[in-house]
N, CA, C and O atoms as a MOPAC input file, in Angstrom:
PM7 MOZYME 1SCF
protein

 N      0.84100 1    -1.18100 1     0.00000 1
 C      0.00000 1     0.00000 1     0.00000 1
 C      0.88700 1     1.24500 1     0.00000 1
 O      1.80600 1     1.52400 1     0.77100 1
 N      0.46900 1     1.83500 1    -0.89900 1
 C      1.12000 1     3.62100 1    -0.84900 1
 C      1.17800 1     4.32300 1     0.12900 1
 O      0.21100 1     4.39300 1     0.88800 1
 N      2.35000 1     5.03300 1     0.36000 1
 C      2.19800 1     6.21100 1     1.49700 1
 C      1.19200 1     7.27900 1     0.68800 1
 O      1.47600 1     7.73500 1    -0.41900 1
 N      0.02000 1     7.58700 1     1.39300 1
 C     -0.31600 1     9.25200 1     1.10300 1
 C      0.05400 1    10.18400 1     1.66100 1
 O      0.03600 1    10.28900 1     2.88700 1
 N      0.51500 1    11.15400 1     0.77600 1
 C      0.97600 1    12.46200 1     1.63800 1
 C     -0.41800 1    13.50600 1     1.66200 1
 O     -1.14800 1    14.01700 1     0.81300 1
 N     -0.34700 1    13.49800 1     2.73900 1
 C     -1.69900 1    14.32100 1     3.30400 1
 C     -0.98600 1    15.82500 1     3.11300 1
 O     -2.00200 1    16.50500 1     2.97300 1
 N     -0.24700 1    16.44300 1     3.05200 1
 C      0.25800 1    17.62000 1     2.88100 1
 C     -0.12400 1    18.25500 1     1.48400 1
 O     -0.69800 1    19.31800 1     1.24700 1
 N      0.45400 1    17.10900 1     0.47600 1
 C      0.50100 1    17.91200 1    -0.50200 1
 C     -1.51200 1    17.89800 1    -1.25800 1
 O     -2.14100 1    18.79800 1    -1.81500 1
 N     -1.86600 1    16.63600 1    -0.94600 1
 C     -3.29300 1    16.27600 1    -0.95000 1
 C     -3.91400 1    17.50600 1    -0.40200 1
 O     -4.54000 1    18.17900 1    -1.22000 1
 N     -3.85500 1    18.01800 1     1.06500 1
 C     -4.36700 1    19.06600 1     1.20400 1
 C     -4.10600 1    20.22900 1     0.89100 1
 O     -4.89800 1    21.11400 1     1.21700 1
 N     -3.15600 1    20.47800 1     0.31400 1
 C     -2.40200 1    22.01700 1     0.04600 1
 C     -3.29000 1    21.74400 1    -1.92800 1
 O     -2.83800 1    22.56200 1    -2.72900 1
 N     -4.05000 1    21.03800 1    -2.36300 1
 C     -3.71900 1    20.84500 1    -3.70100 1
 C     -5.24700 1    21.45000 1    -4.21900 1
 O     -6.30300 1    21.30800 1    -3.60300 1
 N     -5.04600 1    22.20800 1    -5.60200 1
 C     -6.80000 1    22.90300 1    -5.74800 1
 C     -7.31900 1    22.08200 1    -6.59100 1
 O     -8.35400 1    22.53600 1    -7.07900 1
 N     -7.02200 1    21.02900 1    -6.97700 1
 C     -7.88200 1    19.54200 1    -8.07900 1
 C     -8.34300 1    19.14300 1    -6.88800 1
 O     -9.57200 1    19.21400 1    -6.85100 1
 N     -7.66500 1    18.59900 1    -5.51600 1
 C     -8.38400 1    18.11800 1    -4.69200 1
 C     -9.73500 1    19.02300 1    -3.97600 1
 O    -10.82300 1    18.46700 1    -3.82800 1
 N     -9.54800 1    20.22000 1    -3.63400 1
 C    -10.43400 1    20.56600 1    -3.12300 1
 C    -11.60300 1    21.15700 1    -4.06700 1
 O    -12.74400 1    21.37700 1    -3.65900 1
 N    -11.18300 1    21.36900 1    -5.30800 1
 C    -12.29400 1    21.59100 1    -6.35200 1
 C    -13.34800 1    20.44900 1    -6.41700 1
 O    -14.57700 1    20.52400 1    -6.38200 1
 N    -12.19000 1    18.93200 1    -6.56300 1
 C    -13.52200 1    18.17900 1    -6.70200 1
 C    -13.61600 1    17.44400 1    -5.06000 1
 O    -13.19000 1    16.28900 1    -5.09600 1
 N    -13.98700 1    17.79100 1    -3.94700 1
 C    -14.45000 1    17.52200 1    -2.70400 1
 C    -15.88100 1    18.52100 1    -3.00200 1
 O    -17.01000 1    18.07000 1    -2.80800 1
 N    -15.58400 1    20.20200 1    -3.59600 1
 C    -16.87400 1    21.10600 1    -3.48000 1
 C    -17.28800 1    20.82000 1    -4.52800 1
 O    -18.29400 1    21.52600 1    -4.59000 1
 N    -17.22900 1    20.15800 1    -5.62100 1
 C    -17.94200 1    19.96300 1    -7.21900 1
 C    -18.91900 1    18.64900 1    -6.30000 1
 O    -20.11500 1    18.91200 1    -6.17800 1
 N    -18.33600 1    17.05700 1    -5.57300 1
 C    -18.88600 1    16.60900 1    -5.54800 1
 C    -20.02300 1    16.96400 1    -4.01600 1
 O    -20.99000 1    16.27500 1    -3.69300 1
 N    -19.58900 1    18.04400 1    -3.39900 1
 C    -21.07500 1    18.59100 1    -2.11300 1
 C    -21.94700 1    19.06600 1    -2.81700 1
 O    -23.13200 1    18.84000 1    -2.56700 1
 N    -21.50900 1    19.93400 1    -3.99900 1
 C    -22.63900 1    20.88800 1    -4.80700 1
 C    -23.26000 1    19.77100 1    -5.15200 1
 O    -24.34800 1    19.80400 1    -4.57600 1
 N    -23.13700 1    18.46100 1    -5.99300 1
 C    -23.88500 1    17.65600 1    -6.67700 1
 C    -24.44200 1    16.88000 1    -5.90900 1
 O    -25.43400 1    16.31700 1    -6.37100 1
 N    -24.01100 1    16.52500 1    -4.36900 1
 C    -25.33900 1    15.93300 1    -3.61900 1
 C    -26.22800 1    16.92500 1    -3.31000 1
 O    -27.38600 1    16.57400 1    -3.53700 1
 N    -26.12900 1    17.92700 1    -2.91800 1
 C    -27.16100 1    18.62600 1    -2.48200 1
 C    -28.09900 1    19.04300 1    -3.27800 1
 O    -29.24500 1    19.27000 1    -2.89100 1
 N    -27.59500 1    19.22000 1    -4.78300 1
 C    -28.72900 1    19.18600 1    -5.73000 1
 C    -29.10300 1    17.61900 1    -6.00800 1
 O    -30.14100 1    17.65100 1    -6.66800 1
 N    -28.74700 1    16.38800 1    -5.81300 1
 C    -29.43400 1    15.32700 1    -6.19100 1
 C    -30.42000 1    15.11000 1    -4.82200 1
 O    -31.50200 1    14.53700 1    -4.94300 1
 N    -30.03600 1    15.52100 1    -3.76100 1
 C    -30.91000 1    15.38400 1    -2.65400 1
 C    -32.11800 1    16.47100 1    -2.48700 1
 O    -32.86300 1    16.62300 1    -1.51900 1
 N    -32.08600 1    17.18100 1    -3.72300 1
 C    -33.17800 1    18.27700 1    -3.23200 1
 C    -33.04800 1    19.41800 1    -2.92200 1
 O    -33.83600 1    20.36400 1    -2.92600 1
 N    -31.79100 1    19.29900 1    -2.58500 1
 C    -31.52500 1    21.16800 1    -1.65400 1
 C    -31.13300 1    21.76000 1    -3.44900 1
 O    -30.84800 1    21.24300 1    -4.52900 1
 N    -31.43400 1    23.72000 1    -2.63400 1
 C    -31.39900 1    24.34100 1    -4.53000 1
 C    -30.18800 1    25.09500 1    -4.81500 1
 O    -29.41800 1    25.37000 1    -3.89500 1
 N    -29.97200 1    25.42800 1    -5.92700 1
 C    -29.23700 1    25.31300 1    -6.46400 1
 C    -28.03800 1    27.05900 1    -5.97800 1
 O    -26.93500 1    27.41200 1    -6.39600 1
 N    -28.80500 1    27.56100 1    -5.17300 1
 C    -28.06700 1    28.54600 1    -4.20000 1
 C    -27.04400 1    28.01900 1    -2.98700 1
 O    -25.92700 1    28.33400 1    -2.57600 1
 N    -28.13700 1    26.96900 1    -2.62900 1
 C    -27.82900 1    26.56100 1    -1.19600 1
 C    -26.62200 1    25.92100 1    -1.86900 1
 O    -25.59500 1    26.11300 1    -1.21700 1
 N    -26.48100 1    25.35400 1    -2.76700 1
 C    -24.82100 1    24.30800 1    -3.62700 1
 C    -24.27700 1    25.48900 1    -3.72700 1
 O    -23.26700 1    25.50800 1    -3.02400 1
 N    -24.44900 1    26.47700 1    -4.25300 1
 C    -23.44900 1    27.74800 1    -4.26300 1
 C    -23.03900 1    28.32800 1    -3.21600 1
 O    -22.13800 1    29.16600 1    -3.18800 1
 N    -23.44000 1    28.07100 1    -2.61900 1
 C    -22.89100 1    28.94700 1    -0.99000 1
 C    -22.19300 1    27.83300 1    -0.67400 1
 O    -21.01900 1    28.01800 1    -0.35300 1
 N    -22.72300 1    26.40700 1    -0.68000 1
 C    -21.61700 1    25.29700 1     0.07900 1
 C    -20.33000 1    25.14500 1    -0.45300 1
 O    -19.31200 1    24.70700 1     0.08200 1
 N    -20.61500 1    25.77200 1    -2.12800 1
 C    -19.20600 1    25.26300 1    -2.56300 1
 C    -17.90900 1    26.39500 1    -2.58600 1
 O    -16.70700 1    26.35600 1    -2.84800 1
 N    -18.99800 1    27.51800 1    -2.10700 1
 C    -17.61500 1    29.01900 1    -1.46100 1
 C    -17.15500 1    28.68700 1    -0.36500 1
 O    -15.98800 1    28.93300 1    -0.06200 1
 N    -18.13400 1    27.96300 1     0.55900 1
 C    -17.57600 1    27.81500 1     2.01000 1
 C    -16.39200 1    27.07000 1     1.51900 1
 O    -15.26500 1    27.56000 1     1.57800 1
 N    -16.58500 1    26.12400 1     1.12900 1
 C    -15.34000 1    25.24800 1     1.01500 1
 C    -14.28900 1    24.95800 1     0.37000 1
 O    -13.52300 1    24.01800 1     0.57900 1
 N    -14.20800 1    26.13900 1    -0.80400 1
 C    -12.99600 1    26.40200 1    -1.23600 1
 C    -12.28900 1    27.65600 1    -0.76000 1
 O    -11.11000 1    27.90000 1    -1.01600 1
 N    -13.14900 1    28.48700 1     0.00000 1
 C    -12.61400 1    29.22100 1     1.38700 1
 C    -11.77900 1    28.83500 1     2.05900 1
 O    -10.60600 1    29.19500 1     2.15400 1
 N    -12.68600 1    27.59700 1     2.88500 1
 C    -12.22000 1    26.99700 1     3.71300 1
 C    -10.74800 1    26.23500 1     3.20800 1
 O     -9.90000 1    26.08200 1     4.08700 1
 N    -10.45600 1    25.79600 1     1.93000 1
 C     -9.59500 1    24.84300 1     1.70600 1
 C     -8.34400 1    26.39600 1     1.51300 1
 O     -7.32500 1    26.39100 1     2.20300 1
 N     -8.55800 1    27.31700 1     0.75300 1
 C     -7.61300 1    28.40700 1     0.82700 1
 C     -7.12600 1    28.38400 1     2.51700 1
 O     -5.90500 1    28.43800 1     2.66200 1
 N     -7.56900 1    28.34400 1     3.20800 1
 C     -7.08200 1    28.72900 1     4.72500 1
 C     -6.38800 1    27.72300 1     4.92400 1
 O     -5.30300 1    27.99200 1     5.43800 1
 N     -6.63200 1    26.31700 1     4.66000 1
 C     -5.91900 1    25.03900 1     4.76100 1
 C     -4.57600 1    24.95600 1     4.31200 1
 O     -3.67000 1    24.37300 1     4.90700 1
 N     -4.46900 1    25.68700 1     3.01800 1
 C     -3.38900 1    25.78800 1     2.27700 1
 C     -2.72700 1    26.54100 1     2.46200 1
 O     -1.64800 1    26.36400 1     1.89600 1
 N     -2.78900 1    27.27900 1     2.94400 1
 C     -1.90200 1    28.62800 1     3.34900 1
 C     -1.40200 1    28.38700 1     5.07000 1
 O     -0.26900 1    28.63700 1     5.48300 1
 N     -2.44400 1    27.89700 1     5.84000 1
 C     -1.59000 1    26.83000 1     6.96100 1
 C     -0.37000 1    26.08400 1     6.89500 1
 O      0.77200 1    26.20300 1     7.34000 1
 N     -1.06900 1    25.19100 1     6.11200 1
 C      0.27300 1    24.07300 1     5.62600 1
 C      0.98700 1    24.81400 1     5.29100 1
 O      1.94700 1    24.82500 1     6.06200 1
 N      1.14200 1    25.94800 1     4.01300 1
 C      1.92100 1    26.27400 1     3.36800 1
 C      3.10900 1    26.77200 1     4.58200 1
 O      4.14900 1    26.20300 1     4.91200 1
 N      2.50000 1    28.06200 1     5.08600 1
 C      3.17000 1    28.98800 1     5.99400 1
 C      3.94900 1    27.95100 1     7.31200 1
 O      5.08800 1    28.30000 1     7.62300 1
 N      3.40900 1    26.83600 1     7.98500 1
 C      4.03800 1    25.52200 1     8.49300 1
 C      5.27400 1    25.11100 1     7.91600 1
 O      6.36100 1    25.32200 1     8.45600 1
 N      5.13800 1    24.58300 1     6.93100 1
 C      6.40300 1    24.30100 1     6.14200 1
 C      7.16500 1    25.09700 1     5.58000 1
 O      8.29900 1    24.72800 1     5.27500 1
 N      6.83400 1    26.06000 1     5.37800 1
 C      7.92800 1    27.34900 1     5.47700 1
 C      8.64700 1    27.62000 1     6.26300 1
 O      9.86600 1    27.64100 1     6.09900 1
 N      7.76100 1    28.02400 1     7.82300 1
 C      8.34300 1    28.12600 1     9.10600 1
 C      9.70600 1    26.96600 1     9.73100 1
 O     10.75400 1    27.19300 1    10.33500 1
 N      8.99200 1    25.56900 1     9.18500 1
 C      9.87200 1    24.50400 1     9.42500 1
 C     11.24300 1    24.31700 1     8.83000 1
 O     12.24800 1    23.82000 1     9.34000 1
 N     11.04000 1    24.86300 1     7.55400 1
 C     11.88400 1    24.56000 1     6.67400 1
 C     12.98300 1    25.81700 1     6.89800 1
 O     13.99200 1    25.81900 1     6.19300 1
 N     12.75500 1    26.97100 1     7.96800 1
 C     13.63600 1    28.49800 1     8.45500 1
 C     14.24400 1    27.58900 1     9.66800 1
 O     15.46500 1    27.56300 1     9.82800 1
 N     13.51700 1    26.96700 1    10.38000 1
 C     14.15300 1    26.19500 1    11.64800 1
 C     15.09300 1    25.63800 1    11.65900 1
 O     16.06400 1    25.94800 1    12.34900 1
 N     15.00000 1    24.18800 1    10.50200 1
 C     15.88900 1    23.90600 1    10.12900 1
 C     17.17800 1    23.90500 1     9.61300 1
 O     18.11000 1    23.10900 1     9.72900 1
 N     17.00800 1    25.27100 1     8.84200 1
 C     18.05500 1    25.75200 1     7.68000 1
 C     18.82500 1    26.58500 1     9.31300 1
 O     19.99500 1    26.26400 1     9.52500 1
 N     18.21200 1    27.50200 1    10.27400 1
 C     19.08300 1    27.88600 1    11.65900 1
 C     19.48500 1    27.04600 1    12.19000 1
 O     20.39700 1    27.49100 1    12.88600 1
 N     19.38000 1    25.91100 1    12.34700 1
 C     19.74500 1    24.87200 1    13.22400 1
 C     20.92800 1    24.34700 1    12.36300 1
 O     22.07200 1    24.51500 1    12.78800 1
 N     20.77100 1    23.88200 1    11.48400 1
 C     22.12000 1    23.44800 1    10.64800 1
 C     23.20100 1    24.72500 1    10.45400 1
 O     24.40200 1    24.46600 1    10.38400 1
 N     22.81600 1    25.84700 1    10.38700 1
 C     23.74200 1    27.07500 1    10.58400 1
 C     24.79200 1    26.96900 1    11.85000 1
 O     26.01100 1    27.00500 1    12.02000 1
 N     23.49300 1    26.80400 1    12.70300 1
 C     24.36400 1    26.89400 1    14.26500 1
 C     25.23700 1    25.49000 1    14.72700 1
 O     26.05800 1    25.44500 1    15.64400 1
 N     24.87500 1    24.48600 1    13.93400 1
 C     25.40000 1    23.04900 1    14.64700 1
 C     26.69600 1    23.58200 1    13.71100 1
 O     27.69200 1    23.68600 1    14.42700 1
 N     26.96600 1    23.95700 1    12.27600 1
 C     27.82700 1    24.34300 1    11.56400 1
 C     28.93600 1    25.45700 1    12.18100 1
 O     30.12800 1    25.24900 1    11.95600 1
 N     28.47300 1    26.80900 1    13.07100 1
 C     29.22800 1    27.54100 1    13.54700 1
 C     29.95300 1    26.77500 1    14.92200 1
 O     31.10200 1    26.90900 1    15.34200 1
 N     28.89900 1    25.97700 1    15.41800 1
 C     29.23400 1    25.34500 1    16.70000 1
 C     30.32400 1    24.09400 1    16.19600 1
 O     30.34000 1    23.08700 1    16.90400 1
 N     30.91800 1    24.12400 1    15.40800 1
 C     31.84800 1    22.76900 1    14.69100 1
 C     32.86600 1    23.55100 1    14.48800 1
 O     33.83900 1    23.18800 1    15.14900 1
 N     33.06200 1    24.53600 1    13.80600 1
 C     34.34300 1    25.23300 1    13.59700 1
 C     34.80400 1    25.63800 1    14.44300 1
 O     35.87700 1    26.23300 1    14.33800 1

């Protein structure tokens, strides 16, 4: 079985396009109208922008930590 990387899965806009393509299409096969799918599917590519820019700004942050830490183990060697 494959590793999934949940990072890049969530940071990704094919994924979260079709998570809100397929809410819009239950809620119109279940009845609800065709506003109420439009508002669900802003919430949630809203919502997935905030997701992505989490992660993003995370692994940024991580990736400054790191790059100081190897600086300093480097000054601390010479």
């Amino acid at each position: 079985m494959k590793h999934i990387n949940w990072t890049r899965k969530l940071t990704s806009r094919k994924f979260w396009t079709a998570v809100a393509s397929f809410t819009s299409m239950m809620i119109l096969a279940t009845g609800g109208t065709e506003n109420t799918a439009t508002q669900v599917t802003a919430l949630i590519m809203a919502g997935a922008s905030v997701v992505a820019y989490i992660i993003g700004e995370g692994l940024t942050d991580a990736a400054n930590t790191e790059a100081e830490i190897g600086i300093e183990v480097e000054e601390s060697e010479e």
